[in-house]
Coordinates of C-alpha atoms in Angstrom, one line a residue:
M14 CA 3.7 131.4 49.9
A15 CA 0.5 132.6 51.5
P16 CA -1.2 130.2 53.9
K17 CA -4.2 128.5 52.5
R18 CA -7.6 129.6 53.7
S19 CA -9.7 127.1 55.6
G20 CA -12.1 126.4 52.7
E21 CA -9.1 125.7 50.3
M22 CA -7.7 123.4 53.0
L23 CA -10.9 121.5 53.2
A24 CA -11.2 121.3 49.5
S25 CA -7.6 119.9 49.1
K26 CA -7.9 117.4 51.9
P27 CA -8.2 113.9 50.4
A28 CA -11.6 112.3 50.9
T29 CA -11.7 109.4 53.2
R30 CA -14.4 107.0 54.0
S31 CA -14.9 105.6 57.5
P32 CA -16.6 102.2 57.8
G33 CA -20.4 102.7 58.0
R34 CA -20.3 106.3 56.9
C35 CA -21.3 108.0 53.7
P36 CA -18.7 109.0 51.2
A37 CA -17.5 112.7 51.4
I38 CA -18.8 113.4 47.9
A39 CA -22.3 112.0 47.5
E40 CA -23.7 110.9 44.1
D41 CA -26.2 113.4 42.6
R42 CA -29.2 111.1 42.4
L43 CA -31.6 114.0 42.1
S44 CA -30.3 115.0 38.7
S45 CA -30.6 111.4 37.5
L46 CA -34.4 111.5 37.8
Q47 CA -36.5 111.7 34.7
D48 CA -37.8 115.1 33.6
R49 CA -41.4 114.3 34.7
H50 CA -40.2 113.6 38.3
L51 CA -38.2 116.8 38.5
H52 CA -41.2 118.8 37.0
R53 CA -43.3 117.3 39.7
I54 CA -40.9 118.6 42.3
M55 CA -40.9 122.0 40.7
S56 CA -44.7 122.1 40.7
F57 CA -44.5 122.7 44.5
L58 CA -42.4 125.8 44.0
T59 CA -43.3 129.4 42.9
A60 CA -41.8 130.3 39.5
R61 CA -38.8 132.2 40.7
Q62 CA -37.3 129.2 42.5
P63 CA -37.4 126.7 39.6
V64 CA -35.7 129.3 37.3
R65 CA -32.9 129.6 39.8
T66 CA -32.1 125.9 39.4
C67 CA -30.6 126.7 36.0
V68 CA -27.2 127.4 37.7
L69 CA -26.9 124.0 39.4
S70 CA -25.6 122.1 36.4
R71 CA -26.0 121.5 32.6
R72 CA -28.7 119.0 33.4
W73 CA -30.8 121.8 35.0
R74 CA -30.1 124.6 32.7
N75 CA -33.2 124.4 30.6
L76 CA -35.4 122.2 32.7
W77 CA -37.6 125.0 34.0
R78 CA -38.5 126.0 30.4
S79 CA -40.7 122.9 30.0
M80 CA -42.2 122.6 33.5
P81 CA -46.0 122.2 33.2
C82 CA -46.9 124.2 36.2
L83 CA -46.3 128.0 36.5
D84 CA -46.9 129.7 39.8
I85 CA -46.2 133.4 39.5
D86 CA -46.4 135.1 42.8
Q87 CA -45.4 138.8 43.4
R88 CA -45.2 138.2 47.2
E89 CA -41.7 136.6 46.6
F90 CA -40.6 140.0 45.4
D91 CA -42.4 142.0 48.1
A92 CA -40.5 140.0 50.8
A93 CA -37.3 141.6 49.4
A94 CA -38.6 145.1 50.2
P95 CA -40.1 145.1 53.8
G96 CA -41.3 148.1 55.6
A97 CA -43.2 151.2 54.4
A98 CA -40.1 153.3 54.6
R99 CA -38.6 151.6 51.6
G100 CA -40.8 153.1 49.0
D101 CA -38.0 153.2 46.4
R102 CA -37.0 149.7 47.1
V103 CA -40.7 148.5 46.7
A104 CA -41.0 150.3 43.4
W105 CA -37.7 148.7 42.2
E106 CA -38.9 145.3 43.2
C107 CA -42.2 145.9 41.2
G108 CA -40.1 146.7 38.2
R109 CA -38.1 143.5 38.7
F110 CA -41.2 141.5 39.0
V111 CA -42.6 142.8 35.6
E112 CA -39.2 142.1 33.9
F113 CA -39.0 138.6 35.5
V114 CA -42.5 137.6 34.4
D115 CA -42.1 138.9 30.9
C116 CA -38.9 137.0 30.5
L117 CA -40.3 133.9 32.1
L118 CA -43.3 133.7 29.7
M119 CA -41.2 134.6 26.7
L120 CA -38.7 131.8 27.4
H121 CA -41.0 129.2 28.7
G122 CA -41.7 126.7 26.0
A123 CA -44.5 124.3 27.1
S124 CA -47.4 124.4 24.7
S125 CA -49.9 123.4 27.4
L126 CA -50.0 123.7 31.2
D127 CA -51.4 121.6 33.9
R128 CA -51.6 124.6 36.1
F129 CA -51.3 128.3 35.8
R130 CA -51.3 130.6 38.8
C131 CA -50.8 134.4 38.9
H132 CA -50.9 136.4 42.2
V133 CA -50.4 140.1 41.8
T134 CA -50.2 142.5 44.8
H135 CA -49.6 145.9 43.2
G136 CA -51.3 148.0 40.6
Y137 CA -50.1 147.8 37.0
E138 CA -51.4 149.0 33.7
F139 CA -54.2 146.8 32.5
K140 CA -52.2 145.7 29.4
V141 CA -49.3 144.4 31.6
V142 CA -51.3 141.9 33.6
D143 CA -53.6 141.2 30.7
R144 CA -50.8 139.8 28.6
W145 CA -49.7 137.5 31.4
I146 CA -53.2 136.1 32.0
R147 CA -53.7 135.8 28.2
H148 CA -50.5 133.7 27.9
G149 CA -51.8 131.4 30.7
I150 CA -55.2 131.0 29.0
N151 CA -53.6 130.3 25.6
C152 CA -51.6 127.5 27.2
N153 CA -55.0 125.7 28.0
P154 CA -54.4 124.8 31.5
A155 CA -56.4 122.3 33.5
V156 CA -56.1 124.5 36.6
M157 CA -56.2 128.3 36.6
E158 CA -55.9 130.7 39.5
I159 CA -55.8 134.4 39.1
S160 CA -55.6 136.6 42.2
W161 CA -55.5 140.3 42.7
S162 CA -55.0 140.9 46.5
S163 CA -56.1 144.5 46.9
S164 CA -59.1 144.8 49.1
T165 CA -60.3 148.1 47.7
A166 CA -60.0 147.6 43.9
F167 CA -60.6 145.1 41.1
F168 CA -58.4 144.1 38.2
S169 CA -60.3 145.2 35.2
G170 CA -61.3 142.2 33.3
L171 CA -60.3 138.7 32.3
P172 CA -59.3 137.9 28.7
H173 CA -61.9 135.6 27.0
S174 CA -60.5 132.1 26.6
G175 CA -62.4 131.3 23.4
S176 CA -62.2 127.6 22.6
T177 CA -59.1 127.1 24.8
G178 CA -61.1 126.5 28.0
C179 CA -61.9 122.9 27.0
R180 CA -59.4 121.4 29.5
L181 CA -60.2 123.7 32.4
K182 CA -61.3 121.7 35.4
R183 CA -60.7 124.2 38.2
L184 CA -61.0 128.0 38.0
H185 CA -60.2 130.2 41.0
L186 CA -60.5 134.0 40.7
A187 CA -60.0 136.7 43.3
G188 CA -60.4 140.5 42.9
I189 CA -61.4 140.3 39.2
A190 CA -64.1 142.3 37.4
L191 CA -65.9 139.9 35.2
D192 CA -68.0 141.1 32.3
T193 CA -71.0 139.4 30.6
G194 CA -68.5 137.4 28.4
F195 CA -67.4 135.5 31.4
A196 CA -71.0 134.3 32.1
R197 CA -71.3 133.1 28.5
Q198 CA -67.9 131.4 28.6
L199 CA -68.8 129.7 31.8
R200 CA -72.1 128.6 30.4
S201 CA -70.9 127.0 27.2
G202 CA -67.1 127.3 26.8
C203 CA -65.9 125.2 29.8
P204 CA -67.4 121.7 29.2
V205 CA -65.3 119.9 31.9
L206 CA -65.2 122.6 34.6
E207 CA -65.8 121.0 38.0
D208 CA -64.5 123.5 40.6
L209 CA -65.2 127.2 40.5
Q210 CA -64.2 129.7 43.2
L211 CA -65.0 133.4 43.0
E212 CA -63.7 135.7 45.7
R213 CA -64.2 139.5 45.9
C214 CA -65.1 139.5 42.2
L215 CA -67.3 142.1 40.4
L216 CA -69.9 140.4 38.3
D217 CA -71.3 142.4 35.4
S218 CA -73.8 139.6 34.7
P219 CA -75.4 138.4 37.9
E220 CA -75.5 134.8 36.7
I221 CA -73.5 131.6 37.3
T222 CA -74.6 128.8 35.1
S223 CA -72.8 125.5 34.5
H224 CA -74.1 122.0 34.1
T225 CA -70.7 120.4 34.9
L226 CA -69.8 122.2 38.2
K227 CA -69.5 120.0 41.3
S228 CA -68.1 122.5 43.7
L229 CA -68.9 126.2 43.9
I230 CA -67.5 128.9 46.4
V231 CA -68.7 132.4 46.1
T232 CA -67.1 134.8 48.7
D233 CA -67.9 138.5 49.0
C234 CA -68.7 139.1 45.4
T235 CA -70.8 142.0 44.3
S236 CA -72.3 143.6 41.2
Y237 CA -72.5 147.0 39.5
F238 CA -76.2 147.3 40.3
D239 CA -78.6 146.3 43.0
T240 CA -79.6 143.1 41.5
V241 CA -80.4 139.4 42.0
L242 CA -77.7 136.7 41.7
T243 CA -79.0 133.6 39.9
I244 CA -77.2 130.3 40.2
T245 CA -78.0 127.3 38.0
S246 CA -75.8 124.3 38.5
P247 CA -77.8 120.9 38.6
A248 CA -74.7 118.8 39.1
L249 CA -73.4 120.7 42.1
A250 CA -72.5 118.6 45.1
S251 CA -70.8 121.3 47.3
F252 CA -71.9 124.9 47.6
H253 CA -70.5 127.6 49.8
L254 CA -71.7 131.2 49.9
A255 CA -70.3 134.0 52.1
I256 CA -71.5 137.6 52.1
T257 CA -69.6 139.3 54.9
T258 CA -68.8 142.7 53.5
T259 CA -71.1 145.8 53.9
G260 CA -70.5 146.7 50.3
S261 CA -72.4 143.8 48.9
N262 CA -75.5 145.0 47.0
W263 CA -77.3 141.7 46.2
R264 CA -81.0 142.3 46.3
G265 CA -81.5 138.6 46.5
I266 CA -80.0 135.2 45.6
I267 CA -81.9 132.5 43.7
V268 CA -80.5 129.0 43.5
N269 CA -82.2 126.8 40.9
E270 CA -82.8 123.2 41.7
M271 CA -79.7 121.2 42.8
P272 CA -80.7 117.6 43.1
S273 CA -77.1 116.4 43.6
L274 CA -76.3 118.8 46.4
V275 CA -74.8 117.1 49.4
K276 CA -73.4 119.9 51.5
A277 CA -74.1 123.7 51.6
S278 CA -72.6 126.4 53.7
I279 CA -74.2 129.9 53.9
R280 CA -72.6 132.8 55.8
S281 CA -74.5 136.1 55.4
E282 CA -75.0 139.3 57.3
S283 CA -78.4 139.7 55.6
P284 CA -81.2 137.6 57.2
V285 CA -83.5 138.3 54.3
A286 CA -81.2 137.1 51.6
S287 CA -80.4 134.0 53.7
C288 CA -84.0 133.2 54.1
K289 CA -84.8 133.5 50.4
L290 CA -81.9 131.3 49.6
L291 CA -83.0 128.6 52.0
C292 CA -86.2 128.0 50.0
S293 CA -84.0 126.7 47.2
L294 CA -81.9 124.3 49.4
V295 CA -84.6 122.0 50.9
H296 CA -83.0 118.9 49.3
V297 CA -79.5 119.4 50.7
G298 CA -78.2 116.7 53.0
T299 CA -76.2 119.1 55.3
L300 CA -76.7 122.8 55.6
E301 CA -74.5 125.1 57.7
L302 CA -75.7 128.6 58.5
S303 CA -73.8 131.4 60.2
G304 CA -73.3 135.1 60.2
S305 CA -76.7 136.5 60.8
K306 CA -77.8 137.8 64.3
T307 CA -81.3 136.5 63.8
L308 CA -82.2 134.2 61.0
N309 CA -86.0 133.7 60.2
I310 CA -86.6 130.2 59.0
P311 CA -89.5 130.4 56.5
S312 CA -92.5 128.1 56.6
M313 CA -90.9 125.6 54.2
F314 CA -90.4 123.3 57.1
E315 CA -94.0 123.3 58.3
D316 CA -94.9 120.2 56.4
E317 CA -91.9 118.2 57.8
P318 CA -92.6 118.0 61.5
D319 CA -90.6 114.8 62.3
G320 CA -87.1 116.4 62.5
D321 CA -85.8 119.2 64.6
V322 CA -82.5 120.8 65.5
Q323 CA -81.1 122.6 68.5
N324 CA -79.4 125.8 67.2
A325 CA -76.6 127.8 68.9
G326 CA -79.1 130.3 70.2
G327 CA -81.1 127.8 72.1
G328 CA -84.3 127.7 69.9
V329 CA -85.8 124.7 68.2
V330 CA -87.0 124.7 64.7
D331 CA -88.8 121.9 62.6
E332 CA -86.7 120.6 59.7
P333 CA -86.7 117.8 57.2
E334 CA -85.1 114.5 58.2
G335 CA -81.3 114.6 57.6
F336 CA -81.1 118.4 57.8
E337 CA -78.6 120.2 59.9
V338 CA -78.4 123.8 60.8
E339 CA -75.2 124.9 62.5
G340 CA -73.4 128.0 63.7
V341 CA -76.5 130.4 63.8
D342 CA -76.6 132.9 66.7
S343 CA -80.4 132.5 66.9
V344 CA -83.2 130.9 64.9
A345 CA -86.8 132.0 64.9
P346 CA -89.6 130.0 63.2
G347 CA -91.3 131.9 60.4

């Protein structure tokens, strides 16, 4: 008879319990939790990991199919093919990613989602990614995040959500080309949207209009033409604008009245654009300015001589009471 291997010897050894110590075979308390608690745990994982739990036991076999949060992230697959020398391996992982996402969305059975995330790092045919995003939109999520991580290209378009955007409270988009339909949908098709973040997006319609938004972040977005970006959001409480790329072609930025605005942060490499924008932000409680080498503060502060601020460049400018200017290299009165 062949001698037993060490693993077999451990498995065949009777379990003993010492006083004050845990039993050798612990009870599976995790599997005894209700589905909603296990789904909550799964919500912190990217999609590939919850799917893998199907091999744990019969209890877990189909649990992932009803989880209310889907986080699809291609970076999980990229990590399996490191290094530029593995070109074939990268292409193979890209193919596996497409196959995985297609199967995931086909077998996932939740009729609605709390959150849908999709982060794509490589170029695919428009119809491939379009069907993934369309599936997410049709599940009427409360939170939707779509990200295309390429720094030199845009994903061509976002499917129109029609009437399914009624639950959407948070929308984050990165690297997406948005047509005029997006502006119309934002204006009238998202009645409970409170949080909008646009990063490196191409705006066909230079307009952001929403009467429900409370937080707006616009970072390095651009347009097809040299035009003016108009923002209308009277309920906005927090506003952040960053224009740091040389490819930005905004001729100006107009912000209509925001009476509820508490904090605004402007980072721009264009002093002219920043100054025009400031004229619309005189009622904000806290304003942070950064990025420009010299920022000319216009004469909008001349009628409010009671307050002043010491800026990072050493100059002093008059400002309304409760107004703060931070992080500017130098400030010169208009």
